[in-house]
XYZ file of C-alpha atoms in Angstrom:
646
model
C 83.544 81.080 52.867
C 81.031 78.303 53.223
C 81.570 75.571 55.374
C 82.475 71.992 54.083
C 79.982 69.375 53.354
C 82.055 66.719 53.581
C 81.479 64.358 56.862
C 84.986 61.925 57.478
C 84.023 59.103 59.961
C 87.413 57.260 62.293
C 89.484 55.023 60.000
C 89.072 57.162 57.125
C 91.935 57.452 55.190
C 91.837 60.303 52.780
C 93.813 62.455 49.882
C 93.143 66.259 49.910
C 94.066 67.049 46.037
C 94.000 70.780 45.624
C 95.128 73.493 43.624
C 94.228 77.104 45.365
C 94.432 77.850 49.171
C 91.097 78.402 49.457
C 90.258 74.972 48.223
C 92.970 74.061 51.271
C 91.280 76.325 53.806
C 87.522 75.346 52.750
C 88.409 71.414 53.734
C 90.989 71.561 56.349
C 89.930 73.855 58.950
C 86.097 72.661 59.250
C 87.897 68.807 59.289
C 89.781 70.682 62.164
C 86.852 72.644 64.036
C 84.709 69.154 63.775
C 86.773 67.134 65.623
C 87.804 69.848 68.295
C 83.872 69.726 68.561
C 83.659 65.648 68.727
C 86.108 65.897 71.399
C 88.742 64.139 69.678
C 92.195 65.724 69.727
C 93.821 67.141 66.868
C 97.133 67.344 65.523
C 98.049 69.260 62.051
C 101.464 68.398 60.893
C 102.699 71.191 58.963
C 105.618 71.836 56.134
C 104.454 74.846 54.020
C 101.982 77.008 55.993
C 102.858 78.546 58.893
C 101.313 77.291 62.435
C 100.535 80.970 63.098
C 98.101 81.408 60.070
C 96.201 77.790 60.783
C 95.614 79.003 64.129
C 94.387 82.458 62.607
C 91.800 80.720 60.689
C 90.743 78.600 63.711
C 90.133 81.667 65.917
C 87.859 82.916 63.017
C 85.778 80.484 63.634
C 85.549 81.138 67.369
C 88.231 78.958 68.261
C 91.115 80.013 71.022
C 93.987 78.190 70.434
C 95.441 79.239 73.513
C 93.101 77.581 75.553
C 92.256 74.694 73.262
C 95.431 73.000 75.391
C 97.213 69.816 74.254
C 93.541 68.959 72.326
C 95.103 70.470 69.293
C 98.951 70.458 68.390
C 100.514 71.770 65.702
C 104.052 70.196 65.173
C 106.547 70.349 61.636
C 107.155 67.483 59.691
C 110.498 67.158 60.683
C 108.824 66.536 64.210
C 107.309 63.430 62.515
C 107.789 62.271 59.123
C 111.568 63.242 58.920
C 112.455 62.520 62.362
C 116.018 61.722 62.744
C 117.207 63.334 59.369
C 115.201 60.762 57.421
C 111.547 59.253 56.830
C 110.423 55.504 57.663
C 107.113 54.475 57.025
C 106.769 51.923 59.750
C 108.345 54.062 62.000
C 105.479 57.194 61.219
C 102.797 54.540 61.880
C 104.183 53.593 65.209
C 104.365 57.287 65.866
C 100.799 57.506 64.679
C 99.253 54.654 67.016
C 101.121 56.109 69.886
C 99.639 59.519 69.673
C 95.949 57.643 69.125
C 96.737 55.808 72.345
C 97.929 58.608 73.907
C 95.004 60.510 73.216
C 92.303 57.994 74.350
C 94.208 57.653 77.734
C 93.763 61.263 78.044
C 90.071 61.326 77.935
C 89.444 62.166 74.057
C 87.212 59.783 72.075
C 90.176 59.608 69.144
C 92.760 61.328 67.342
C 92.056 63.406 63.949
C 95.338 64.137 61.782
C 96.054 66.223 59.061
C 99.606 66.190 57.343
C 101.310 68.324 54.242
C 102.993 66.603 52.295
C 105.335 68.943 50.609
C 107.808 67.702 52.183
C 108.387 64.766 50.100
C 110.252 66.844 47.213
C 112.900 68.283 49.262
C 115.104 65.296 48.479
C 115.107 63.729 52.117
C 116.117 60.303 52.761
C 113.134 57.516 52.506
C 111.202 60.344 50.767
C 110.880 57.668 48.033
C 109.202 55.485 50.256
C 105.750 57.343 50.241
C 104.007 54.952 48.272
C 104.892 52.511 50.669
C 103.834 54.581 53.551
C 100.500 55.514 52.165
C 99.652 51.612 51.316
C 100.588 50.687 54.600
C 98.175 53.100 56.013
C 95.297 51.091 54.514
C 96.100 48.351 57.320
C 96.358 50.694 60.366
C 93.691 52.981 60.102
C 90.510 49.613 60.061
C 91.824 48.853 63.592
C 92.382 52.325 64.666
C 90.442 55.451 66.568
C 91.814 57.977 63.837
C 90.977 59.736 60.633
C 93.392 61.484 58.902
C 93.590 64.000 55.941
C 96.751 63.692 53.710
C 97.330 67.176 51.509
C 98.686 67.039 48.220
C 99.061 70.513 46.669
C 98.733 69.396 42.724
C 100.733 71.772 40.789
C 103.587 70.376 43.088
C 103.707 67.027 42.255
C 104.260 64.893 38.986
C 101.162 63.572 37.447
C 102.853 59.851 38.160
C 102.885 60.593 41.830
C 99.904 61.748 42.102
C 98.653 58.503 40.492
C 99.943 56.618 42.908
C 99.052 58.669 45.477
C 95.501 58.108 44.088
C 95.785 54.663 44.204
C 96.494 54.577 47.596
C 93.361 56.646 49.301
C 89.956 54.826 49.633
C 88.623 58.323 49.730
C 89.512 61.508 47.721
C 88.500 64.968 47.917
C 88.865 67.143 45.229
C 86.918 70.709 44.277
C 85.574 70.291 47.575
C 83.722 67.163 47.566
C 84.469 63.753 48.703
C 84.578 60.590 46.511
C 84.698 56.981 47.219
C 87.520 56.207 45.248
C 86.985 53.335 42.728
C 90.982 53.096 42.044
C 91.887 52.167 44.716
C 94.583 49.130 45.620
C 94.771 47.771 49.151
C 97.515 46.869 50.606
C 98.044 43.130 49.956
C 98.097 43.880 46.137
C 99.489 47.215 45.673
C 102.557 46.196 47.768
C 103.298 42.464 46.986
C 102.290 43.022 43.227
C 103.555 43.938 39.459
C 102.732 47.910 39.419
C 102.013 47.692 35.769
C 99.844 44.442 35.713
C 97.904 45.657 38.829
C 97.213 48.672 37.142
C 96.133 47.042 33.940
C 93.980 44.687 36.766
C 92.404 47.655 38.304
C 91.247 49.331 35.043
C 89.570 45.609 34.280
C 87.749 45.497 37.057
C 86.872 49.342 37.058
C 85.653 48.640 33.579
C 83.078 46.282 34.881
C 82.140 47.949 38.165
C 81.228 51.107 36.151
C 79.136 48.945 33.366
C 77.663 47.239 36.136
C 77.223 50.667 37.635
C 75.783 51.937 34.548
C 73.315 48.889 34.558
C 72.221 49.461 37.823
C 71.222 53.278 37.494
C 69.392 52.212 33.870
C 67.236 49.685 36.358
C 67.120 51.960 38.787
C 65.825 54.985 36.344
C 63.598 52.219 34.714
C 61.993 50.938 38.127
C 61.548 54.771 39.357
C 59.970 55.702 36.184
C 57.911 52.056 37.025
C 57.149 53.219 40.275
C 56.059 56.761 39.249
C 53.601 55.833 36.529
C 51.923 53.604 38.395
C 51.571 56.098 41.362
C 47.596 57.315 41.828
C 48.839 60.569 41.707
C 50.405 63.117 38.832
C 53.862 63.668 39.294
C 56.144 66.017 37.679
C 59.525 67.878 38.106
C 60.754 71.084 37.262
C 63.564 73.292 37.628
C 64.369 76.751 38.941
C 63.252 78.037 35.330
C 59.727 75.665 35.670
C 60.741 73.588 33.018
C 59.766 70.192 33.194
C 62.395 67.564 34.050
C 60.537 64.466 34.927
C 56.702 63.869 34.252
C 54.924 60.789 35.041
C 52.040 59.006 32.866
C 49.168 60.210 34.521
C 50.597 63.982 33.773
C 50.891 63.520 30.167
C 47.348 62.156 30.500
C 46.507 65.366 32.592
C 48.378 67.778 29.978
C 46.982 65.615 26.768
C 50.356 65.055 25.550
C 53.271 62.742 24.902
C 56.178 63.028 27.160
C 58.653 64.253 24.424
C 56.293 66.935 24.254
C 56.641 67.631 27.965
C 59.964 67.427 28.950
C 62.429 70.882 28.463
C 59.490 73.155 28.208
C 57.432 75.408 30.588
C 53.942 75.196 31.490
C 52.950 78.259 29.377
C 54.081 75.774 26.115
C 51.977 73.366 27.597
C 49.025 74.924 28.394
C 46.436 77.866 28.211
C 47.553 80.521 29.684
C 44.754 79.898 33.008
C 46.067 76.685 33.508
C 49.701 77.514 33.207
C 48.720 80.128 35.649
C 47.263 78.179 38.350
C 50.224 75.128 37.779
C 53.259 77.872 38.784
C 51.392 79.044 41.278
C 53.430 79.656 44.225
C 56.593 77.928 42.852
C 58.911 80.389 44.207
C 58.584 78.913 47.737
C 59.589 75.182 47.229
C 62.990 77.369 45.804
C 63.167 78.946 48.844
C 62.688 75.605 50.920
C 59.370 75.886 52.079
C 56.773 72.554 51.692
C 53.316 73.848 50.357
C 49.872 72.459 49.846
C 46.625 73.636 48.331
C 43.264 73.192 46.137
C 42.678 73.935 42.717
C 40.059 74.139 39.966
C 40.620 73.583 36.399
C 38.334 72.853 33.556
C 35.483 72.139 36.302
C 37.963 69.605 37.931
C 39.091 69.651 41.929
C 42.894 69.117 42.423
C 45.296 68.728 45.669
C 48.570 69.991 45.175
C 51.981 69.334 47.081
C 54.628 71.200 46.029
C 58.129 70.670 47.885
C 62.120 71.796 47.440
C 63.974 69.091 45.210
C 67.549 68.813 43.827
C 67.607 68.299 40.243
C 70.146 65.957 38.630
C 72.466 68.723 37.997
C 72.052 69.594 42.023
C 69.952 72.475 41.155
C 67.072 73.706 43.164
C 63.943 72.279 41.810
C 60.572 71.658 42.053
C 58.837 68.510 42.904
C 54.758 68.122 42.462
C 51.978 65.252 43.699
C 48.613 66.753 42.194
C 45.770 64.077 43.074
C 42.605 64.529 41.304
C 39.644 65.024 44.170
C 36.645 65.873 42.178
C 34.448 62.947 43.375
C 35.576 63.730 47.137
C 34.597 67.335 46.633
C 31.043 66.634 44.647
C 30.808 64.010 47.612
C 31.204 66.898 50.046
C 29.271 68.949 48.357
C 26.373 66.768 48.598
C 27.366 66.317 52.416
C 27.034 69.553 52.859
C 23.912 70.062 51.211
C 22.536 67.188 53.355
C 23.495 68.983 56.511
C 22.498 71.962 55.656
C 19.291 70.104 55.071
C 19.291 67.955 58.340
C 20.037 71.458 60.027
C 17.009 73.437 58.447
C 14.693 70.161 58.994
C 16.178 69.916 62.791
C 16.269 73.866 63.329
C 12.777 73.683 62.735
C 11.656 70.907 64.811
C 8.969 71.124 67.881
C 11.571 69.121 69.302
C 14.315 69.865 71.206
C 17.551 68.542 69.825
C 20.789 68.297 70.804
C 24.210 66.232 68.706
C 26.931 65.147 71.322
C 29.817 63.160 70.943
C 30.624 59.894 72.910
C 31.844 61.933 76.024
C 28.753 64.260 75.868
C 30.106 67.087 74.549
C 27.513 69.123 73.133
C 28.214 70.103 69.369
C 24.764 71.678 68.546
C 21.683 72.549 70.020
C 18.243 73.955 67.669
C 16.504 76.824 68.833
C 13.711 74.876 70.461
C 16.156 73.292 72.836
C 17.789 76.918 73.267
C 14.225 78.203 74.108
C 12.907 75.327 75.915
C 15.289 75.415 78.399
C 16.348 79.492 78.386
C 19.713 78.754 77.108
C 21.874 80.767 75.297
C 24.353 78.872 72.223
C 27.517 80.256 74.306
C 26.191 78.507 76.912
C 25.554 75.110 76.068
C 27.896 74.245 72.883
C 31.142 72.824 73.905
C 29.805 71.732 77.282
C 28.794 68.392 78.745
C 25.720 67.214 79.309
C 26.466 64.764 81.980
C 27.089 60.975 81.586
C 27.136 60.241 77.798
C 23.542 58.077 76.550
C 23.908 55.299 74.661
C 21.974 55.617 71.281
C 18.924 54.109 70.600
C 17.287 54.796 73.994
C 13.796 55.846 74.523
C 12.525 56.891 78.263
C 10.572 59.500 79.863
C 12.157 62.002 81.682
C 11.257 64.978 84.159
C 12.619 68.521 82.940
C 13.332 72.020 84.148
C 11.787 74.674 81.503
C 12.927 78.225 80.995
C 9.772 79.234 83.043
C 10.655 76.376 85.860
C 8.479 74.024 85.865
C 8.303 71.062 85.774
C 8.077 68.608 82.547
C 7.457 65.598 81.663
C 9.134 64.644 78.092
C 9.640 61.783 76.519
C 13.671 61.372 75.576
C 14.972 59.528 72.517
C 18.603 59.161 71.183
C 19.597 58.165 67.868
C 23.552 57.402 66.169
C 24.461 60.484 63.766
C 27.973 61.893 62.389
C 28.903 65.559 63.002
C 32.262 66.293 60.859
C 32.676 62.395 60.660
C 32.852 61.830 63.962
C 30.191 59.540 65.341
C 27.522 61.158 67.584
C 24.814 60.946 69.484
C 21.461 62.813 68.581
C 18.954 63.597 71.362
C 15.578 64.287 71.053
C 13.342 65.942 73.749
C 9.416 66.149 73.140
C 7.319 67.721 75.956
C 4.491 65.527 76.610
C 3.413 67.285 79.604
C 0.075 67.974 78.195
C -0.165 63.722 77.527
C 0.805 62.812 80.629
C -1.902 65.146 82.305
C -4.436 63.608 79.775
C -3.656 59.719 80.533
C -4.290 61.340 84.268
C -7.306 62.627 83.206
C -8.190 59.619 81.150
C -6.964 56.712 83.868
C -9.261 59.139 86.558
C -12.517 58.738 84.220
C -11.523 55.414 83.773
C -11.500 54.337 87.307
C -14.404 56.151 87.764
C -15.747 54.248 84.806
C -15.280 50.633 86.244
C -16.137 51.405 89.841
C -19.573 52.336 88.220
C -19.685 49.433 85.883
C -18.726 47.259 89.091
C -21.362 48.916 91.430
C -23.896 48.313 88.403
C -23.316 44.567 87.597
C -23.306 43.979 91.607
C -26.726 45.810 91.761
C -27.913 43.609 88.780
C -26.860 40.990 90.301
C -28.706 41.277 93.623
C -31.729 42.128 91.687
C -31.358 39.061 90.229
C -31.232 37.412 93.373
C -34.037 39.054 94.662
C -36.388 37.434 91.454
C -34.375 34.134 92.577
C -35.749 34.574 96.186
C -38.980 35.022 95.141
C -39.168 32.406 92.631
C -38.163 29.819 95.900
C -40.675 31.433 97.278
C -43.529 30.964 94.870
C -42.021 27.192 94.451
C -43.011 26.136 97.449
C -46.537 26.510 97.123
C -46.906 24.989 93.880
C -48.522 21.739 94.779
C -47.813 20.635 91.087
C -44.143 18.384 90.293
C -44.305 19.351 87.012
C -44.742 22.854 87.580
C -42.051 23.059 90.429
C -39.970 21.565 87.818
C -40.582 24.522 85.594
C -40.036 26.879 87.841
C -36.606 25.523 88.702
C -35.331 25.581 85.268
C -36.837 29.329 85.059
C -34.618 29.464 88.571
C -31.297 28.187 87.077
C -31.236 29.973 84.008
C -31.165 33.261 86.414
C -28.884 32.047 88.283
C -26.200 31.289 85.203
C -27.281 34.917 84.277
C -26.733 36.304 87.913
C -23.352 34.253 88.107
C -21.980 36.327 85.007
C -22.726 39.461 86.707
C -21.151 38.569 90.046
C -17.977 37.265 88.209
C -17.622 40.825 86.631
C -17.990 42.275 89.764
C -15.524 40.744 91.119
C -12.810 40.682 88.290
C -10.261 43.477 88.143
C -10.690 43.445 84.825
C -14.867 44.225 83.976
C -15.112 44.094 80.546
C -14.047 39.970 80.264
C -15.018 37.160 82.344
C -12.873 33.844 82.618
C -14.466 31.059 81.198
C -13.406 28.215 83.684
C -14.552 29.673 86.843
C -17.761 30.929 85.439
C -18.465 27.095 84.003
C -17.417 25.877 87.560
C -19.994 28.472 89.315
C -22.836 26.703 86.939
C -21.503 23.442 87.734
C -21.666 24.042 91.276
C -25.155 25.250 91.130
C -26.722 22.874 89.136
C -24.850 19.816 91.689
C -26.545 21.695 94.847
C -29.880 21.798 92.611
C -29.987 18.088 91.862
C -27.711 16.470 94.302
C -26.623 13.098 92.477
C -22.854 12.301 93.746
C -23.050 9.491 91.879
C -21.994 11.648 88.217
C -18.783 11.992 87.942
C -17.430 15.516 85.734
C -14.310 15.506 84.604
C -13.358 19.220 82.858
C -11.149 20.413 80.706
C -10.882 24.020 80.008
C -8.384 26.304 78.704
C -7.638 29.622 79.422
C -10.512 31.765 77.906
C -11.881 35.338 78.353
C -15.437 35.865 77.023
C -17.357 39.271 77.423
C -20.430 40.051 78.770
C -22.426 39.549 75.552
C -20.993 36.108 74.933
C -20.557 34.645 78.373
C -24.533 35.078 79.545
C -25.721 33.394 76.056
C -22.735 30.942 76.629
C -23.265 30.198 80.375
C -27.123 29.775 79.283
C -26.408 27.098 76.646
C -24.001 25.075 79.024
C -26.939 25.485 81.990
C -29.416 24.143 79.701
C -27.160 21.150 78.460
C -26.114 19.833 81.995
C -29.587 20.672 83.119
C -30.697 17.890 80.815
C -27.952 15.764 81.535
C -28.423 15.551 85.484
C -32.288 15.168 84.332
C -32.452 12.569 82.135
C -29.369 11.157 81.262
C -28.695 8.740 84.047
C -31.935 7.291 85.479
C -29.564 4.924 87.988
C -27.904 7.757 89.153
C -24.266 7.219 88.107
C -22.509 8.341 84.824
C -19.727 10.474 83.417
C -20.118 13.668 81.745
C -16.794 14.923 79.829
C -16.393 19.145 79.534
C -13.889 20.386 77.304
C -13.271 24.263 75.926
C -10.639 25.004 73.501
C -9.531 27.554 70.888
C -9.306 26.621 67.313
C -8.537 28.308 64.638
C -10.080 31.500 66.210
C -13.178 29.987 67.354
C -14.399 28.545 70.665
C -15.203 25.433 70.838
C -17.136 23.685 73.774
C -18.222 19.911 73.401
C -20.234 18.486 75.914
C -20.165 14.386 76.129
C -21.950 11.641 78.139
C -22.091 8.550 78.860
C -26.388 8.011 79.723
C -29.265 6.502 78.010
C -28.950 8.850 75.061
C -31.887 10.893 73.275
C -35.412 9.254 73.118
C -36.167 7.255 69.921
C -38.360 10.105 67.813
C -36.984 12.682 69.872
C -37.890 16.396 67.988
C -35.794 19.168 69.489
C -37.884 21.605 68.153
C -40.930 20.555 70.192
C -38.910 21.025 73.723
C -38.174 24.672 74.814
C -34.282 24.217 76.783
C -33.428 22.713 72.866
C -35.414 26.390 71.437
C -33.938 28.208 73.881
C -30.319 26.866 73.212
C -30.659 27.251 69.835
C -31.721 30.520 69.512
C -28.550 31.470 72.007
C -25.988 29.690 69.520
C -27.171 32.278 67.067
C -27.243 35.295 69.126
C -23.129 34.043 69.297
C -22.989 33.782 65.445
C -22.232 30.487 66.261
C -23.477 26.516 65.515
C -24.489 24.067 67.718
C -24.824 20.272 67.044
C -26.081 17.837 68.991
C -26.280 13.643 68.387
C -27.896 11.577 71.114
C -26.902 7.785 70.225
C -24.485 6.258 73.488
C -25.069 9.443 75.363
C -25.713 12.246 74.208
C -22.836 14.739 72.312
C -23.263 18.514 71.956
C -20.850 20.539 69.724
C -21.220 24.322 70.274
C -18.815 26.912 68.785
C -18.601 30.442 67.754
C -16.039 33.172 66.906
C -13.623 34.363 69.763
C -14.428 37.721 70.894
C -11.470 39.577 69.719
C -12.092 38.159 66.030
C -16.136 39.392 65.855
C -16.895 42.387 64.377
């Protein structure tokens, strides 16, 4: 026989109604075996069945009454109820606390009772007094550790009694299962009161508990049927036979019909027979218990499908269903796997060497030229580290060990990348072992390059000392002023020209020379030529590179126009000459300013050679040059920068 379902908690006070003996035996000896397991002790108080045969059906169930001790008793009614020849209520309650006391002092968490009550027709004293006694239980069990089953064999009592018996129990059990008992009277009313007028009472407020019952399942059914059709997935219930009991909106959507349509029929009168097919499939395990969960296709759609036990309201085994609709998540992987199939072919064939890892630098793939490059072998490599994790987006060179070892140079890069939607870390390695030995080759030729280019202008540049020297020496035996003047313009020109050539020399860098300190050599020069302290230069240069082909043409032009000035523009020896370069809009711009006697009234630059030679210089620049000669003299001379000339 199975065992009860029903679960009594202390200061229950419940009615066992039966009719058969194994109605009796299927509540009272699990009630019995549960407490003997909850450590609480037991007492069965018995009238009609005989101690012998409880204690038979106790030792079926593994029990030893023999060695069960004083937790379980078995004493006869006239032991309790009808002690002394007669039966008091108040005095069976007393007897009741005692034994609860009694039972916690001996270590057991409570005391569980069970009484027949049989004994009640026999015609004993006070037996009329049961209603009483079972009213006045009401108010000792709430305060008490004890739960008690009273039996009441039906066919033995009158339909009245058992009415008021009824009335009495906040709990009944009947056919084997437990009820909260809306009948019942406590205490107060059922013993102070009219009988009649608290029966008509109870039946008037029954009457509105169960319509207010019946309203609250109708909200209930309404807001679960709410709940359901707005769920994002289809729902539906069937039972045992796979008829539908319960089908939400988005099913009759799904099945293209209305819900009368649905509900009492089977799949097969529902559907085609494929789709009925794949919609029982596998129902016979949520009968059995079991929780189950798969894909399916139909009509070129992608479905998830939970299937799970369910009771049905008849508390039948049913079947309950969530199918969500996951088309777009499956074209969506789809496509993601296309794409990595993709990324894989495009990375599989790479010159590179590549390799995905995940934050801790566990190594999820590497392509075959990574395998090869450094003699690896996929069992080797995948699922091991690769050392402290790199942060993505990092770009450095790097020294490897090839399969062949040797040494490598390659140039490292990492990227951010998902692997199975996890975020990784892609790696690149590119051997540049063959670059690296060309910039060697390349930074060799190029040393090699400048030292000639600096051995060259410093040979030029003695050379050009050597015409200097010999040009002093030819000056001084000219007898002529005008021709030793000549010859000493002739002089400084070669000079600004050999300065150039000794400032590339001895610049690291040969192929630009720095416009201040090549305007301060020619300065310098031209002071020591003419020696007058008493003009005063005041410069104002900014940072400028020229190259060769601009600064000797530029140097030349700046010789020539402080040649001129130190000549001729102060005849008392004192003046101010303002030098100022600047960039401007890509172009170089050097004015040259005075303060002296100016140009000569009919003054023809054309007829002189320095103003030939300077003009013919301004367009070997691509430049213009401008010059104005009222208080002082002014000379405007610009041209493109050397990075902007093509």
């Amino acid at each position: 026989m199975e065992e009860s379902q029903i679960i009594l908690k202390v200061h229950d006070h419940t009615c066992l109604i039966y009719e058969k003996k194994e109605e009796w035996e299927k509540v009272i000896i699990p009630f019995i075996t549960e407490g003997l397991r909850n450590n609480e002790k037991c007492l069965y108080i018995t009238d009609q069945h005989e101690p012998k045969a409880v204690k038979k059906h106790l030792q079926g169930k593994g029990f030893n009454t023999e060695k069960l001790g004083n937790q379980f008793q078995i004493i006869h009614e006239h032991e309790a109820y009808t002690r002394e020849g007669h039966f008091d209520p108040d005095r069976m309650i007393k007897l009741l606390k005692e034994e609860t006391e009694k039972a916690i002092r001996e270590g057991y968490s409570g005391l569980r009772v069970t009484g027949e009550m049989t004994w009640t027709l026999k015609g004993i004293p006070g037996s009329e007094r049961l209603i009483e006694y079972e009213a006045k239980l009401n108010r000792f069990f709430p305060k008490a550790k004890c739960v008690a089953i009273c039996k009441y064999k039906r066919s033995a009592f009158e339909p009245e009694t058992l009415k008021m018996i009824i009335l009495t129990h906040p709990i009944i059990i009947w056919k084997g299962k437990a009820y909260r008992n809306f009948y019942y009277i406590p205490p107060e009313t059922l013993l102070d009161g009219n009988p009649a007028q608290l029966e008509v009472e109870n039946w008037l407020r029954n009457l509105k508990r169960e319509n207010d019952f019946i309203k609250s399942i109708n909200m209930l059914t309404r807001s679960y049927k709410s709940f359901i059709d707005h769920s994002p997935f289809t729902v539906a219930v069937k039972d045992s036979s796979s008829r539908y009991l319960i089908v939400n909106d988005k099913f009759c959507k799904f099945a293209g019909k209305k819900e009368s349509e649905i509900l009492g029929k089977s799949p097969y009168e529902i559907f085609d027979e494929e789709t009925a097919s794949i919609l029982e499939y596998s129902d016979e395990l949520p009968l059995k218990g079991e929780d189950i969960s798969f894909e399916m296709e139909i009509n070129d759609r992608y479905y998830h499908t939970i299937k799970f036990p369910i009771e049905t309201p008849t508390k039948e085994k049913g079947i309950g269903s969530i199918i969500l609709d996951i088309t777009e998540r499956k074209k969506f992987e789809e496509k993601l796997e296309k794409s990595m199939k993709s990324f894989l072919n495009i990375v599989e064939d790479s010159p590179e060497s590549i390799f995905i890892t995940n934050k801790d630098g566990k190594v999820y793939y590497a392509n075959q030229q990574a395998l090869d490059y450094f003699g690896l072998e996929a069992e080797d490599i995948i699922g091991e580290t690769l050392g402290k994790p790199l942060r993505p987006y990092l770009t450095q060179e790097i020294e490897t060990l090839a399969a062949d070892g040797s040494i490598r140079y390659a140039e490292l890069k990492t990227a951010k990348t998902y692997w199975e939607e996890e975020e990784c870390t892609l790696i690149s390695i590119r051997d540049i072992t063959k670059i690296k030995e060309y910039e060697k080759s390349l930074e060799k030729s190029l040393r090699e390059k400048n030292t000639m280019l600096a051995e060259l202008h410093h040979r030029v540049k003695n050379n050009l000392q050597v015409i200097i020297s010999l040009i002093d020496l030819q000056k001084r035996h000219m007898k002529s002023p005008e021709d030793k003047e000549q010859i000493e313009k002739v002089n400084n020109r070669i000079k600004a020209i050999a300065r150039a050539h000794e400032r590339l020399y001895l610049a690291e860098d040969l192929s630009s020379i720095d416009l201040k300190d090549y305007l301060e050599d020619i300065l310098l020069e031209l002071k020591a030529t003419y020696q007058k302290p008493g003009i005063q230069f005041e410069c104002q240069i900014q940072d400028i590179k020229l190259n060769i082909n601009q600064a000797i043409p530029c140097g030349l032009i700046i010789n020539e126009a402080l040649t001129n000035t130190m000549k001729h523009a102060f005849p008392e020896g004192e003046g101010r000459v303002i030098i100022k370069a600047y960039k401007k809009d890509n172009l170089i711009n050097i004015n040259i300013e005075d303060n002296g006697v100016g140009l000569p009234e009919n003054f023809k630059p054309e007829e002189t050679l320095g103003m030939r030679i300077m003009h013919a210089l301004t367009r070997q620049l691509d430049g213009e040059i401008r010059i104005k000669g009222e208080k002082g003299v002014k000379i405007r001379l610009r041209f493109p920068h050397p990075q902007n000339r093509g």
